[in-house]
PDB file of C-alpha atoms in Angstrom:
ATOM      1  CA  LYS A 200       0.000   0.000   0.000  1.00  0.00           C
ATOM      2  CA  SER A 201       0.954   3.614  -0.374  1.00  0.00           C
ATOM      3  CA  GLY A 202       2.723   5.507   2.385  1.00  0.00           C
ATOM      4  CA  VAL A 203      -0.343   7.726   2.723  1.00  0.00           C
ATOM      5  CA  ALA A 204      -2.587   4.752   3.533  1.00  0.00           C
ATOM      6  CA  ILE A 205      -0.082   3.461   6.070  1.00  0.00           C
ATOM      7  CA  VAL A 206       0.235   6.861   7.757  1.00  0.00           C
ATOM      8  CA  ALA A 207      -3.570   7.250   7.865  1.00  0.00           C
ATOM      9  CA  ARG A 208      -4.067   3.751   9.299  1.00  0.00           C
ATOM     10  CA  LEU A 209      -1.486   4.272  12.012  1.00  0.00           C
ATOM     11  CA  GLY A 210      -2.940   7.670  12.855  1.00  0.00           C
ATOM     12  CA  ARG A 211       0.395   9.497  12.602  1.00  0.00           C
ATOM     13  CA  LEU A 212       0.984  12.530  10.436  1.00  0.00           C
ATOM     14  CA  PRO A 213       4.294  14.154   9.583  1.00  0.00           C
ATOM     15  CA  PRO A 214       5.278  16.946  12.027  1.00  0.00           C
ATOM     16  CA  GLY A 215       3.373  20.153  11.275  1.00  0.00           C
ATOM     17  CA  ALA A 216       0.990  18.465   8.813  1.00  0.00           C
ATOM     18  CA  MET A 217      -2.696  19.335   9.005  1.00  0.00           C
ATOM     19  CA  PRO A 218      -4.904  16.306   8.425  1.00  0.00           C
ATOM     20  CA  VAL A 219      -7.325  16.407   5.509  1.00  0.00           C
ATOM     21  CA  ASP A 220     -10.669  14.669   6.015  1.00  0.00           C
ATOM     22  CA  VAL A 221     -11.827  11.994   3.574  1.00  0.00           C
ATOM     23  CA  VAL A 222     -15.629  12.074   3.541  1.00  0.00           C
ATOM     24  CA  LEU A 223     -18.122   9.649   2.008  1.00  0.00           C
ATOM     25  CA  ASN A 224     -21.201  11.473   0.673  1.00  0.00           C
ATOM     26  CA  ILE A 225     -24.258   9.230   0.345  1.00  0.00           C
ATOM     27  CA  TYR A 226     -27.291   9.962  -1.826  1.00  0.00           C
ATOM     28  CA  ASP A 227     -30.691   8.270  -2.085  1.00  0.00           C
ATOM     29  CA  LEU A 228     -31.466   7.212  -5.643  1.00  0.00           C
ATOM     30  CA  ILE A 229     -35.055   6.249  -4.781  1.00  0.00           C
ATOM     31  CA  GLN A 230     -37.399   7.005  -1.903  1.00  0.00           C
ATOM     32  CA  GLN A 231     -36.074   4.667   0.808  1.00  0.00           C
ATOM     33  CA  THR A 232     -38.498   2.591   2.854  1.00  0.00           C
ATOM     34  CA  PRO A 233     -37.927   0.385   5.913  1.00  0.00           C
ATOM     35  CA  ILE A 234     -38.317  -2.680   3.654  1.00  0.00           C
ATOM     36  CA  CYS A 235     -35.761  -1.492   1.103  1.00  0.00           C
ATOM     37  CA  CYS A 236     -32.145  -2.414   1.778  1.00  0.00           C
ATOM     38  CA  GLY A 237     -30.736   0.751   0.225  1.00  0.00           C
ATOM     39  CA  PHE A 238     -30.276   2.011  -3.317  1.00  0.00           C
ATOM     40  CA  PHE A 239     -27.488   4.566  -2.950  1.00  0.00           C
ATOM     41  CA  HIS A 240     -25.070   6.679  -4.951  1.00  0.00           C
ATOM     42  CA  THR A 241     -21.788   7.712  -3.312  1.00  0.00           C
ATOM     43  CA  GLY A 242     -18.862  10.007  -3.872  1.00  0.00           C
ATOM     44  CA  VAL A 243     -15.663  10.618  -1.913  1.00  0.00           C
ATOM     45  CA  GLU A 244     -15.023  14.225  -0.895  1.00  0.00           C
ATOM     46  CA  VAL A 245     -11.585  15.650  -0.147  1.00  0.00           C
ATOM     47  CA  MET A 246     -10.832  19.381   0.165  1.00  0.00           C
ATOM     48  CA  GLY A 247     -14.014  20.620  -1.497  1.00  0.00           C
ATOM     49  CA  GLN A 248     -14.003  18.209  -4.434  1.00  0.00           C
ATOM     50  CA  GLU A 249     -16.153  15.077  -4.691  1.00  0.00           C
ATOM     51  CA  TRP A 250     -15.000  12.117  -6.804  1.00  0.00           C
ATOM     52  CA  SER A 251     -17.356   9.489  -8.174  1.00  0.00           C
ATOM     53  CA  PHE A 252     -17.970   7.109 -11.081  1.00  0.00           C
ATOM     54  CA  ALA A 253     -20.771   6.812 -13.653  1.00  0.00           C
ATOM     55  CA  GLY A 254     -21.556   5.058 -16.908  1.00  0.00           C
ATOM     56  CA  GLY A 255     -20.366   7.025 -19.928  1.00  0.00           C
ATOM     57  CA  SER A 256     -18.257   9.559 -18.057  1.00  0.00           C
ATOM     58  CA  GLY A 257     -16.230   7.173 -15.907  1.00  0.00           C
ATOM     59  CA  VAL A 258     -14.464   8.872 -12.987  1.00  0.00           C
ATOM     60  CA  TYR A 259     -15.579  12.473 -12.539  1.00  0.00           C
ATOM     61  CA  SER A 260     -15.540  15.225  -9.937  1.00  0.00           C
ATOM     62  CA  CYS A 261     -18.323  17.555  -8.858  1.00  0.00           C
ATOM     63  CA  THR A 262     -19.237  20.017  -6.144  1.00  0.00           C
ATOM     64  CA  PRO A 263     -19.688  18.092  -2.877  1.00  0.00           C
ATOM     65  CA  ARG A 264     -23.193  16.973  -1.954  1.00  0.00           C
ATOM     66  CA  SER A 265     -24.585  17.914  -5.386  1.00  0.00           C
ATOM     67  CA  ALA A 266     -24.458  14.696  -7.432  1.00  0.00           C
ATOM     68  CA  PRO A 267     -26.995  14.611 -10.255  1.00  0.00           C
ATOM     69  CA  ASP A 268     -29.969  12.216 -10.014  1.00  0.00           C
ATOM     70  CA  GLY A 269     -29.627  11.704  -6.273  1.00  0.00           C
ATOM     71  CA  ARG A 270     -30.945  13.298  -3.116  1.00  0.00           C
ATOM     72  CA  PHE A 271     -28.202  13.982  -0.583  1.00  0.00           C
ATOM     73  CA  ARG A 272     -28.675  11.764   2.483  1.00  0.00           C
ATOM     74  CA  GLN A 273     -25.598  12.052   4.712  1.00  0.00           C
ATOM     75  CA  SER A 274     -21.831  12.446   4.999  1.00  0.00           C
ATOM     76  CA  ILE A 275     -19.552  10.068   6.886  1.00  0.00           C
ATOM     77  CA  VAL A 276     -15.977  11.023   7.749  1.00  0.00           C
ATOM     78  CA  LEU A 277     -13.964   7.939   6.808  1.00  0.00           C
ATOM     79  CA  GLY A 278     -10.627   9.189   8.127  1.00  0.00           C
ATOM     80  CA  SER A 279      -7.855  11.686   7.438  1.00  0.00           C
ATOM     81  CA  ILE A 280      -4.825  11.859   5.170  1.00  0.00           C
ATOM     82  CA  PRO A 281      -1.707  14.038   5.477  1.00  0.00           C
ATOM     83  CA  SER A 282      -2.439  16.090   2.336  1.00  0.00           C
ATOM     84  CA  SER A 283      -4.811  16.294  -0.608  1.00  0.00           C
ATOM     85  CA  THR A 284      -2.026  15.590  -3.128  1.00  0.00           C
ATOM     86  CA  ALA A 285      -2.477  11.844  -2.596  1.00  0.00           C
ATOM     87  CA  VAL A 286      -6.007  12.067  -4.001  1.00  0.00           C
ATOM     88  CA  THR A 287      -4.901  12.983  -7.531  1.00  0.00           C
ATOM     89  CA  SER A 288      -2.472  10.056  -7.631  1.00  0.00           C
ATOM     90  CA  ALA A 289      -5.068   7.626  -6.284  1.00  0.00           C
ATOM     91  CA  VAL A 290      -7.754   8.788  -8.734  1.00  0.00           C
ATOM     92  CA  ASP A 291      -5.292   8.533 -11.646  1.00  0.00           C
ATOM     93  CA  ARG A 292      -4.442   4.945 -10.639  1.00  0.00           C
ATOM     94  CA  LEU A 293      -8.156   4.017 -10.531  1.00  0.00           C
ATOM     95  CA  ARG A 294      -9.214   5.665 -13.830  1.00  0.00           C
ATOM     96  CA  SER A 295      -8.158   2.729 -16.013  1.00  0.00           C
ATOM     97  CA  GLU A 296     -10.205   0.304 -13.917  1.00  0.00           C
ATOM     98  CA  PHE A 297     -13.233   2.615 -13.687  1.00  0.00           C
ATOM     99  CA  HIS A 298     -13.669   3.937 -17.241  1.00  0.00           C
ATOM    100  CA  GLY A 299     -17.132   4.837 -18.531  1.00  0.00           C
ATOM    101  CA  ASP A 300     -17.617   1.605 -20.477  1.00  0.00           C
ATOM    102  CA  ALA A 301     -16.808  -0.481 -17.380  1.00  0.00           C
ATOM    103  CA  TYR A 302     -19.867   0.715 -15.425  1.00  0.00           C
ATOM    104  CA  SER A 303     -22.323  -1.950 -14.285  1.00  0.00           C
ATOM    105  CA  LEU A 304     -25.087  -1.355 -11.761  1.00  0.00           C
ATOM    106  CA  ILE A 305     -24.317  -4.728 -10.156  1.00  0.00           C
ATOM    107  CA  PHE A 306     -20.647  -5.471 -10.859  1.00  0.00           C
ATOM    108  CA  ARG A 307     -18.855  -2.080 -11.002  1.00  0.00           C
ATOM    109  CA  ASN A 308     -20.735   0.965  -9.770  1.00  0.00           C
ATOM    110  CA  CYS A 309     -20.135   4.278  -7.990  1.00  0.00           C
ATOM    111  CA  ASN A 310     -20.029   2.544  -4.606  1.00  0.00           C
ATOM    112  CA  ASP A 311     -17.310   0.177  -5.847  1.00  0.00           C
ATOM    113  CA  PHE A 312     -15.315   3.230  -6.922  1.00  0.00           C
ATOM    114  CA  SER A 313     -15.830   4.921  -3.540  1.00  0.00           C
ATOM    115  CA  SER A 314     -14.698   1.706  -1.872  1.00  0.00           C
ATOM    116  CA  ALA A 315     -11.569   1.469  -4.047  1.00  0.00           C
ATOM    117  CA  LEU A 316     -10.671   5.134  -3.467  1.00  0.00           C
ATOM    118  CA  SER A 317     -11.171   4.769   0.287  1.00  0.00           C
ATOM    119  CA  LYS A 318      -8.907   1.711   0.311  1.00  0.00           C
ATOM    120  CA  GLU A 319      -6.259   3.595  -1.707  1.00  0.00           C
ATOM    121  CA  LEU A 320      -6.311   6.613   0.606  1.00  0.00           C
ATOM    122  CA  LEU A 321      -7.051   5.096   4.000  1.00  0.00           C
ATOM    123  CA  GLY A 322      -6.504   1.352   3.710  1.00  0.00           C
ATOM    124  CA  ARG A 323     -10.114   0.601   4.668  1.00  0.00           C
ATOM    125  CA  ASP A 324     -13.506   0.130   3.054  1.00  0.00           C
ATOM    126  CA  ILE A 325     -16.703   2.180   3.095  1.00  0.00           C
ATOM    127  CA  PRO A 326     -19.600   0.940   5.281  1.00  0.00           C
ATOM    128  CA  GLY A 327     -20.979  -2.361   3.968  1.00  0.00           C
ATOM    129  CA  TYR A 328     -24.642  -1.349   3.856  1.00  0.00           C
ATOM    130  CA  VAL A 329     -23.941   1.220   1.122  1.00  0.00           C
ATOM    131  CA  ASN A 330     -23.420  -1.372  -1.637  1.00  0.00           C
ATOM    132  CA  ARG A 331     -25.592  -4.158  -0.193  1.00  0.00           C
ATOM    133  CA  LEU A 332     -27.976  -4.374  -3.169  1.00  0.00           C
ATOM    134  CA  ALA A 333     -25.149  -4.832  -5.663  1.00  0.00           C
ATOM    135  CA  ARG A 334     -23.524  -7.498  -3.468  1.00  0.00           C
ATOM    136  CA  LEU A 335     -26.836  -9.359  -3.314  1.00  0.00           C
ATOM    137  CA  GLY A 336     -27.109  -9.078  -7.101  1.00  0.00           C
ATOM    138  CA  ARG A 337     -23.632 -10.575  -7.509  1.00  0.00           C
ATOM    139  CA  ILE A 338     -24.685 -13.775  -5.795  1.00  0.00           C
ATOM    140  CA  TRP A 339     -27.976 -14.019  -7.719  1.00  0.00           C
ATOM    141  CA  PRO A 340     -27.785 -16.880 -10.256  1.00  0.00           C
ATOM    142  CA  ILE A 341     -29.111 -14.803 -13.185  1.00  0.00           C
ATOM    143  CA  ARG A 342     -26.565 -12.271 -14.482  1.00  0.00           C
ATOM    144  CA  LEU A 343     -28.376  -9.644 -16.580  1.00  0.00           C
ATOM    145  CA  CYS A 344     -26.854  -6.318 -15.455  1.00  0.00           C
TER     146      CYS A 344
END
């Protein structure tokens, strides 16, 4: 793993460094009900820029908490990194895996990208409930999406 992920996991920053929060922004894609297990869009916010993934465009950035086609639900601080410069490197490494043609609602979606970016930056995953529907779809015997 990168030095940034190791530093973030151990909770130590270089002397004089100001930690930068890594925030998961979660959006409702449909009206959620108690029966529904969650149909969410996510993006990872660092220093006023939110990174996400969509079909056609691939990896993109937008103004935090303003993703199209979703209603902002909540933000979760996932952890901190020593500086925002690590984000550009991490996003560049993930672009080839998350290009616009690779999008699949079940097998490679925005939540998978948020998970991968969180692992790159912090060495840990996003909360499991966020991508629960896709995980259930992956074990379903019929593969249509």
